[in-house]
Tab-separated table of C-alpha atoms in Angstrom:
chain	number	residue	atom	x	y	z
C	17	MET	CA	139.122	-1.368	152.133
C	18	ASP	CA	138.371	-2.640	148.614
C	19	PHE	CA	134.868	-4.118	148.354
C	20	THR	CA	134.777	-4.502	144.569
C	21	MET	CA	135.907	-8.200	144.432
C	22	GLY	CA	137.646	-7.654	141.100
C	23	GLU	CA	136.758	-7.056	137.462
C	24	ALA	CA	134.773	-10.287	136.919
C	25	ALA	CA	132.546	-9.514	139.889
C	26	ALA	CA	132.021	-5.956	138.633
C	27	GLU	CA	130.953	-7.269	135.213
C	28	LEU	CA	128.596	-9.743	136.874
C	29	ARG	CA	127.100	-6.973	139.002
C	30	SER	CA	126.508	-4.849	135.905
C	31	GLU	CA	124.893	-7.788	134.086
C	32	LEU	CA	122.519	-8.420	136.998
C	33	ARG	CA	121.534	-4.767	137.200
C	34	ARG	CA	120.790	-4.720	133.469
C	35	LEU	CA	118.637	-7.824	133.823
C	36	VAL	CA	116.686	-6.380	136.745
C	37	ALA	CA	116.138	-3.103	134.885
C	38	ALA	CA	114.931	-4.940	131.772
C	39	GLU	CA	112.771	-7.635	133.383
C	40	VAL	CA	111.490	-6.186	136.667
C	41	SER	CA	109.327	-3.090	137.094
C	42	ALA	CA	110.829	-0.189	139.029
C	43	ASP	CA	107.742	-0.390	141.265
C	44	PHE	CA	108.440	-4.015	142.252
C	45	LEU	CA	108.650	-4.384	146.042
C	46	GLY	CA	108.865	-8.145	146.392
C	47	ALA	CA	106.981	-11.250	145.344
C	48	PHE	CA	104.809	-11.781	148.397
C	49	THR	CA	102.192	-9.080	148.086
C	50	ASP	CA	98.421	-9.204	147.625
C	51	ASP	CA	98.969	-9.043	143.871
C	52	PRO	CA	99.618	-12.523	142.346
C	53	ALA	CA	101.389	-10.808	139.448
C	54	ASP	CA	104.331	-10.007	141.732
C	55	LEU	CA	104.920	-13.691	142.454
C	56	ALA	CA	104.614	-14.453	138.733
C	57	VAL	CA	107.313	-11.841	138.023
C	58	ALA	CA	109.636	-13.512	140.545
C	59	GLN	CA	109.068	-17.011	139.174
C	60	ARG	CA	109.690	-15.823	135.616
C	61	PHE	CA	112.808	-13.882	136.612
C	62	SER	CA	114.208	-16.899	138.480
C	63	ARG	CA	113.936	-18.969	135.325
C	64	ILE	CA	115.682	-16.221	133.358
C	65	LEU	CA	118.542	-16.319	135.867
C	66	ALA	CA	118.605	-20.122	135.684
C	67	ASP	CA	118.725	-20.109	131.870
C	68	ARG	CA	121.758	-17.815	132.054
C	69	GLY	CA	123.425	-19.953	134.718
C	70	LEU	CA	123.118	-17.187	137.306
C	71	LEU	CA	120.593	-18.602	139.774
C	72	CYS	CA	122.947	-21.166	141.329
C	73	LEU	CA	126.153	-19.650	140.071
C	74	ALA	CA	128.488	-21.148	142.698
C	75	TRP	CA	126.982	-24.630	142.679
C	76	PRO	CA	129.118	-27.399	141.144
C	77	GLU	CA	128.375	-28.029	137.474
C	78	GLU	CA	127.214	-31.560	138.257
C	79	PHE	CA	124.345	-30.087	140.276
C	80	GLY	CA	123.287	-27.454	137.764
C	81	GLY	CA	125.646	-24.608	138.651
C	82	ARG	CA	128.675	-23.032	136.993
C	83	GLY	CA	131.272	-23.785	139.654
C	84	ALA	CA	131.827	-20.086	140.271
C	85	SER	CA	133.355	-18.711	143.428
C	86	VAL	CA	131.401	-17.963	146.573
C	87	TRP	CA	132.229	-14.300	145.955
C	88	GLU	CA	130.427	-14.304	142.630
C	89	GLN	CA	127.438	-15.899	144.334
C	90	THR	CA	127.685	-13.130	146.925
C	91	VAL	CA	127.337	-10.545	144.160
C	92	VAL	CA	124.102	-12.259	143.116
C	93	ARG	CA	122.827	-12.235	146.712
C	94	GLU	CA	123.651	-8.561	147.127
C	95	GLU	CA	122.060	-7.400	143.900
C	96	MET	CA	118.937	-9.500	144.403
C	97	TRP	CA	118.306	-8.307	147.945
C	98	ALA	CA	119.137	-4.716	147.053
C	99	HIS	CA	116.367	-4.833	144.413
C	100	HIS	CA	113.710	-6.384	146.707
C	101	GLU	CA	114.612	-10.003	145.954
C	102	PRO	CA	113.184	-10.606	142.461
C	103	ARG	CA	114.051	-14.304	142.881
C	104	GLY	CA	111.140	-14.549	145.316
C	105	ALA	CA	111.389	-17.587	147.580
C	106	GLN	CA	114.011	-19.245	145.383
C	107	TYR	CA	116.822	-17.784	147.485
C	108	MET	CA	115.978	-20.297	150.240
C	109	GLY	CA	116.606	-23.276	147.983
C	110	VAL	CA	119.669	-21.662	146.436
C	111	ASN	CA	121.335	-20.391	149.610
C	112	TRP	CA	120.960	-23.262	152.026
C	113	VAL	CA	118.519	-26.071	151.091
C	114	GLY	CA	120.505	-27.064	148.025
C	115	PRO	CA	123.960	-26.782	149.641
C	116	THR	CA	122.740	-28.784	152.647
C	117	ILE	CA	121.440	-31.566	150.400
C	118	MET	CA	124.816	-31.541	148.606
C	119	ARG	CA	126.615	-32.023	151.921
C	120	HIS	CA	124.291	-34.519	153.617
C	121	GLY	CA	121.969	-35.980	150.976
C	122	THR	CA	122.159	-39.361	149.328
C	123	PRO	CA	122.910	-39.530	145.590
C	124	GLU	CA	119.214	-40.245	145.028
C	125	GLN	CA	118.170	-37.164	147.023
C	126	GLN	CA	120.669	-35.027	145.135
C	127	ARG	CA	119.373	-36.235	141.761
C	128	LYS	CA	115.774	-35.681	142.844
C	129	HIS	CA	115.987	-32.263	144.486
C	130	LEU	CA	118.959	-30.296	143.172
C	131	PRO	CA	118.117	-29.970	139.435
C	132	PRO	CA	114.630	-28.455	140.070
C	133	ILE	CA	116.162	-25.919	142.479
C	134	ALA	CA	118.865	-25.030	139.951
C	135	ARG	CA	116.178	-24.500	137.281
C	136	GLY	CA	114.127	-22.242	139.555
C	137	GLU	CA	111.145	-24.578	139.377
C	138	VAL	CA	110.547	-25.506	143.003
C	139	ILE	CA	109.919	-23.580	146.235
C	140	TRP	CA	110.920	-24.856	149.667
C	141	CYS	CA	109.724	-23.916	153.130
C	142	GLN	CA	111.410	-24.516	156.474
C	143	GLY	CA	109.606	-26.522	159.174
C	144	PHE	CA	111.573	-25.462	162.256
C	145	SER	CA	109.842	-23.085	164.714
C	146	GLU	CA	106.897	-24.209	166.849
C	147	PRO	CA	104.570	-22.366	169.260
C	148	ASP	CA	106.780	-23.374	172.224
C	149	ALA	CA	110.064	-23.829	170.376
C	150	GLY	CA	111.234	-20.730	168.545
C	151	SER	CA	114.635	-19.478	169.620
C	152	ASP	CA	114.942	-22.636	171.742
C	153	LEU	CA	114.471	-24.820	168.679
C	154	ALA	CA	115.728	-28.027	170.284
C	155	SER	CA	112.617	-28.032	172.526
C	156	LEU	CA	110.380	-28.844	169.553
C	157	ARG	CA	107.565	-31.378	169.990
C	158	THR	CA	106.729	-32.423	166.449
C	159	ALA	CA	107.290	-36.163	166.620
C	160	ALA	CA	108.121	-38.825	164.039
C	161	ARG	CA	107.174	-42.257	165.403
C	162	ARG	CA	108.220	-45.535	163.851
C	163	ASP	CA	105.567	-47.147	161.667
C	164	GLY	CA	106.824	-50.313	160.004
C	165	ASP	CA	109.735	-49.401	157.769
C	166	GLY	CA	108.993	-45.661	158.033
C	167	TRP	CA	107.547	-42.980	160.319
C	168	ARG	CA	104.310	-41.161	161.051
C	169	ILE	CA	104.867	-37.466	161.723
C	170	SER	CA	102.475	-35.388	163.822
C	171	GLY	CA	102.820	-31.898	165.242
C	172	GLN	CA	102.657	-28.197	164.474
C	173	LYS	CA	105.024	-25.617	163.021
C	174	ILE	CA	104.578	-21.852	163.031
C	175	TRP	CA	105.998	-18.755	161.290
C	176	THR	CA	106.624	-20.971	158.242
C	177	SER	CA	107.372	-18.605	155.376
C	178	TYR	CA	106.098	-19.539	151.881
C	179	ALA	CA	104.212	-22.623	153.134
C	180	THR	CA	101.181	-21.693	151.016
C	181	MET	CA	103.225	-21.843	147.810
C	182	ALA	CA	105.981	-24.356	148.632
C	183	GLN	CA	106.190	-27.795	147.058
C	184	TRP	CA	108.668	-29.181	149.632
C	185	CYS	CA	109.353	-28.775	153.339
C	186	PHE	CA	112.717	-29.073	155.104
C	187	LEU	CA	111.321	-30.449	158.368
C	188	LEU	CA	112.939	-31.022	161.745
C	189	ALA	CA	111.171	-33.554	163.986
C	190	ARG	CA	111.953	-35.625	167.061
C	191	THR	CA	112.502	-39.327	166.404
C	192	SER	CA	113.774	-40.265	169.890
C	193	LYS	CA	114.678	-38.826	173.294
C	194	GLY	CA	118.270	-38.419	174.378
C	195	GLU	CA	120.140	-37.179	177.420
C	196	ARG	CA	120.212	-33.740	175.813
C	197	LYS	CA	117.301	-32.169	173.959
C	198	GLN	CA	119.523	-31.656	170.895
C	199	GLN	CA	119.780	-35.431	170.541
C	200	GLY	CA	117.169	-37.539	168.762
C	201	LEU	CA	116.245	-34.934	166.131
C	202	THR	CA	115.958	-35.857	162.454
C	203	VAL	CA	115.610	-33.866	159.238
C	204	PHE	CA	112.949	-34.982	156.751
C	205	LEU	CA	112.387	-33.774	153.172
C	206	LEU	CA	108.608	-33.872	152.734
C	207	PRO	CA	106.258	-32.981	149.861
C	208	MET	CA	103.771	-30.296	150.862
C	209	SER	CA	101.144	-32.061	148.738
C	210	ASP	CA	100.757	-34.807	151.382
C	211	PRO	CA	97.093	-34.915	152.481
C	212	GLY	CA	98.200	-35.012	156.126
C	213	ILE	CA	99.680	-31.494	155.870
C	214	GLU	CA	97.433	-28.480	156.484
C	215	VAL	CA	98.601	-24.865	156.054
C	216	ARG	CA	96.814	-21.968	157.772
C	217	PRO	CA	98.013	-18.490	156.756
C	218	ILE	CA	98.712	-15.859	159.433
C	219	ARG	CA	97.880	-12.390	158.182
C	220	SER	CA	100.435	-9.703	158.950
C	221	MET	CA	101.698	-6.388	157.643
C	222	LEU	CA	104.322	-8.306	155.653
C	223	GLY	CA	101.639	-9.534	153.280
C	224	PRO	CA	100.552	-13.081	152.334
C	225	HIS	CA	102.832	-16.137	152.170
C	226	HIS	CA	105.278	-15.000	154.836
C	227	LEU	CA	103.745	-16.365	158.032
C	228	ASN	CA	101.821	-19.600	158.328
C	229	GLU	CA	100.915	-22.382	160.718
C	230	VAL	CA	101.546	-25.870	159.383
C	231	PHE	CA	99.924	-28.956	160.912
C	232	PHE	CA	101.174	-32.513	160.372
C	233	ASP	CA	98.599	-35.233	161.021
C	234	GLY	CA	100.143	-38.662	160.688
C	235	VAL	CA	102.223	-37.725	157.639
C	236	ARG	CA	103.974	-40.785	156.242
C	237	ALA	CA	107.754	-40.612	155.758
C	238	THR	CA	110.216	-43.259	154.588
C	239	GLU	CA	113.960	-43.789	154.860
C	240	ALA	CA	114.302	-42.054	151.484
C	241	ASP	CA	112.892	-38.865	153.062
C	242	VAL	CA	115.534	-38.674	155.815
C	243	LEU	CA	118.372	-36.217	155.256
C	244	GLY	CA	121.548	-37.389	156.964
C	245	ARG	CA	121.409	-39.862	159.830
C	246	VAL	CA	118.350	-40.605	161.936
C	247	GLY	CA	118.610	-38.863	165.316
C	248	ASP	CA	121.567	-36.730	164.207
C	249	GLY	CA	119.737	-33.780	162.704
C	250	TRP	CA	120.976	-31.102	165.102
C	251	PRO	CA	124.456	-30.661	163.522
C	252	VAL	CA	122.725	-30.364	160.133
C	253	VAL	CA	120.424	-27.664	161.485
C	254	GLN	CA	123.367	-25.755	162.967
C	255	GLU	CA	124.941	-25.677	159.511
C	256	VAL	CA	121.631	-24.622	157.971
C	257	LEU	CA	121.201	-21.724	160.386
C	258	ALA	CA	124.753	-20.507	159.813
C	259	PHE	CA	124.187	-20.518	156.035
C	260	GLU	CA	120.739	-18.946	156.393
C	261	ARG	CA	121.954	-16.103	158.597
C	262	VAL	CA	124.484	-14.939	156.000
C	263	GLY	CA	122.473	-15.955	152.945
C	264	ILE	CA	120.456	-12.730	152.892
C	265	ALA	CA	122.615	-9.686	152.171
C	266	ARG	CA	120.446	-7.293	154.184
C	267	TYR	CA	123.129	-4.621	154.154
C	268	ALA	CA	122.816	-4.344	150.357
C	269	ARG	CA	119.255	-2.985	150.445
C	270	CYS	CA	120.076	-0.657	153.331
C	271	GLU	CA	123.045	0.744	151.411
C	272	ARG	CA	121.144	1.107	148.138
C	273	LEU	CA	118.304	3.064	149.774
C	274	LEU	CA	120.673	5.230	151.789
C	275	GLN	CA	122.813	6.037	148.754
C	276	ALA	CA	119.739	6.802	146.646
C	277	ALA	CA	118.297	9.329	149.094
C	278	PRO	CA	120.300	12.493	148.156
C	279	ALA	CA	119.787	12.044	144.404
C	280	VAL	CA	116.084	11.202	144.730
C	281	LEU	CA	115.282	14.108	147.037
C	282	GLY	CA	117.301	16.607	145.014
C	283	GLU	CA	116.895	20.116	146.411
C	284	ARG	CA	114.823	18.757	149.290
C	285	TRP	CA	117.946	17.036	150.602
C	286	ASP	CA	119.217	20.442	151.747
C	287	GLU	CA	116.117	20.796	153.936
C	288	LEU	CA	117.128	17.844	156.107
C	289	PRO	CA	118.336	18.741	159.610
C	290	ARG	CA	122.077	18.469	160.074
C	291	GLU	CA	121.624	15.763	162.728
C	292	LEU	CA	119.588	13.634	160.315
C	293	ARG	CA	122.243	13.890	157.601
C	294	GLY	CA	124.803	12.900	160.225
C	295	SER	CA	122.782	9.781	161.065
C	296	TRP	CA	122.557	9.009	157.346
C	297	ALA	CA	126.361	9.148	157.006
C	298	ARG	CA	126.881	7.040	160.135
C	299	LEU	CA	124.598	4.315	158.810
C	300	LEU	CA	126.478	4.168	155.526
C	301	THR	CA	129.595	3.280	157.508
C	302	HIS	CA	127.575	0.652	159.384
C	303	CYS	CA	126.596	-0.842	156.020
C	304	ARG	CA	130.270	-1.349	155.253
C	305	ARG	CA	130.849	-2.881	158.671
C	306	ALA	CA	128.051	-5.408	158.144
C	307	ARG	CA	129.359	-6.188	154.654
C	308	LEU	CA	132.843	-6.849	156.038
C	309	LEU	CA	131.467	-9.177	158.716
C	310	ALA	CA	129.486	-11.052	156.050
C	311	TYR	CA	132.601	-11.461	153.917
C	312	GLN	CA	134.498	-12.808	156.914
C	313	VAL	CA	131.888	-15.522	157.483
C	314	LEU	CA	131.731	-16.342	153.777
C	315	SER	CA	135.501	-16.742	153.717
C	316	LEU	CA	135.294	-19.220	156.580
C	317	GLN	CA	132.456	-21.125	154.935
C	318	SER	CA	134.300	-21.344	151.623
C	319	ALA	CA	137.155	-22.968	153.542
C	320	GLY	CA	134.734	-25.552	154.968
C	321	GLN	CA	134.444	-23.906	158.368
C	322	VAL	CA	130.991	-22.986	159.647
C	323	ALA	CA	131.496	-20.797	162.716
C	324	PRO	CA	128.275	-20.113	164.697
C	325	GLY	CA	129.908	-17.279	166.648
C	326	ASP	CA	131.043	-15.437	163.523
C	327	ALA	CA	127.644	-15.908	161.888
C	328	ALA	CA	126.012	-14.590	165.066
C	329	ALA	CA	128.236	-11.486	165.103
C	330	TYR	CA	127.238	-10.714	161.528
C	331	ARG	CA	123.568	-11.373	162.244
C	332	ILE	CA	123.565	-8.995	165.212
C	333	ALA	CA	125.202	-6.227	163.180
C	334	VAL	CA	123.049	-6.596	160.079
C	335	THR	CA	119.682	-6.885	161.825
C	336	ARG	CA	120.430	-3.828	163.936
C	337	LEU	CA	121.481	-2.078	160.726
C	338	ASP	CA	118.167	-3.067	159.144
C	339	GLN	CA	116.191	-1.444	161.937
C	340	ASP	CA	118.394	1.612	162.438
C	341	SER	CA	118.463	2.365	158.718
C	342	ALA	CA	114.695	1.909	158.482
C	343	ALA	CA	114.183	4.493	161.225
C	344	VAL	CA	116.517	7.055	159.629
C	345	LEU	CA	115.212	6.432	156.117
C	346	SER	CA	111.646	6.922	157.353
C	347	GLU	CA	112.619	10.338	158.661
C	348	ILE	CA	114.319	11.167	155.362
C	349	ALA	CA	111.350	9.914	153.308
C	350	ALA	CA	109.054	12.304	155.168
C	351	PHE	CA	110.707	15.103	153.149
C	352	ALA	CA	109.757	13.461	149.821
C	353	ALA	CA	107.242	15.250	147.627
C	354	ALA	CA	103.947	13.396	147.177
C	355	ASP	CA	103.523	14.573	143.578
C	356	ASP	CA	107.007	13.522	142.410
C	357	LYS	CA	106.982	10.009	140.920
C	358	ALA	CA	110.569	9.110	141.850
C	359	GLN	CA	110.208	10.462	145.374
C	360	HIS	CA	106.884	8.661	145.815
C	361	ARG	CA	108.527	5.409	144.675
C	362	PHE	CA	111.377	6.010	147.136
C	363	ARG	CA	108.906	6.527	149.980
C	364	ARG	CA	107.113	3.257	149.132
C	365	ALA	CA	110.435	1.387	149.079
C	366	VAL	CA	111.364	2.844	152.467
C	367	GLU	CA	107.983	1.881	153.930
C	368	ASP	CA	108.453	-1.678	152.646
C	369	HIS	CA	111.946	-1.774	154.148
C	370	TRP	CA	110.577	-0.532	157.482
C	371	ARG	CA	107.936	-3.294	157.616
C	372	TYR	CA	110.512	-6.018	157.054
C	373	ALA	CA	113.061	-4.462	159.403
C	374	ASN	CA	110.687	-4.666	162.345
C	375	ALA	CA	110.985	-8.451	162.338
C	376	ALA	CA	114.702	-8.571	161.512
C	377	THR	CA	115.899	-9.156	165.090
C	378	VAL	CA	113.482	-12.084	165.521
C	379	ALA	CA	113.712	-13.941	162.205
C	380	SER	CA	116.210	-16.829	161.877
C	381	GLY	CA	116.887	-16.766	165.622
C	382	SER	CA	116.304	-13.788	167.881
C	383	ILE	CA	119.046	-11.252	168.480
C	384	GLU	CA	119.163	-12.392	172.125
C	385	MET	CA	120.025	-15.926	170.983
C	386	GLN	CA	122.664	-14.531	168.611
C	387	ARG	CA	124.287	-12.712	171.523
C	388	ILE	CA	124.315	-15.931	173.537
C	389	LEU	CA	125.943	-17.801	170.631
C	390	LEU	CA	128.552	-15.084	170.238
C	391	ALA	CA	129.291	-15.000	173.967
C	392	ARG	CA	129.715	-18.786	174.094
C	393	SER	CA	132.023	-18.659	171.100
C	394	LEU	CA	134.187	-15.989	172.722
C	395	LEU	CA	134.361	-17.876	176.014
C	396	ARG	CA	135.447	-21.061	174.242
C	397	ALA	CA	138.147	-19.336	172.176
C	398	PRO	CA	141.738	-20.341	173.032
C	399	GLY	CA	143.389	-17.978	175.457
C	400	ARG	CA	140.102	-16.575	176.758
C	401	ALA	CA	139.631	-16.275	180.484
C	402	GLY	CA	136.384	-18.217	180.326
C	403	GLU	CA	138.027	-21.261	178.727
C	404	ALA	CA	138.973	-22.782	182.051
C	405	ALA	CA	135.427	-22.336	183.336
């Protein structure tokens, strides 16, 4: 199986690696730490990518991109995630907020929101999950009630990443009740500067900015803030989740750390138990499996087909890979020498990977929900025994 994507992609990959090496410290482990300098590095690097036309590479030129292929954009995703996402929170706007506004936004919304994303100037957060509506998102209670020619939005969101730094929120709220709970939901694009919005950080081992509660107290919204049609937000959200679940190339960081281990440990690599080296080799093959599943979904999306079942299959494989690789890498990192700078850096990177991996099977829809989506997709497929049921 050839994973190289051709000469142009290889040149792009080399260019990105040179940029990361030149502009980002080798000790960088992400933007969302206790050190504000890490976020500043990410914001600066995003603007460097934007100036070179690399931040939104596959976007149409009219929206600030270069009209490149989805495969070139995939190279960017892989290299960024492999190097601890030096774009910071920008990947959210690039991967799915922007494309969703392209597909469902009005010309005015596109002119307002897409250029700042393409320039790396604005951060978005996602107002989906609630205390009683996580994996069962359609059960949300945040309500938007008619108020003259607009709405007043009240409710609570939770686990909202980047809410403390975001300028805009991609919010899902209930505008009416239907026969099914998926009906009557509407997407709003809201400024986080509204005085009716309060953000309360939730401290965790992932560091600041990742987890927050967000409260909406009579926030005013107008028709211009509605994305798509009123009451028809659920199909938009299904698209969003499919894009989000493949937008992070988790396998790329797993593979980079696994491949780095023998060279970093040097002679200490020979001290590893045979069983541990066997697990290391097995996980490298699982990295390739997850990559292949991601490419399958990307191929479907590039053809205008968003398949929840295929996205779910990838999500199951890659989140399990995240956790399995974190466990094996932690065992390998225990053999690293404390007084060796490169080995110490490797151990820190593995510890960071382990922290994030613990939440992998919950974020963006729990693994249990992904299995349900995959099972439903298989049962609906033509020729399946469950089709008649």
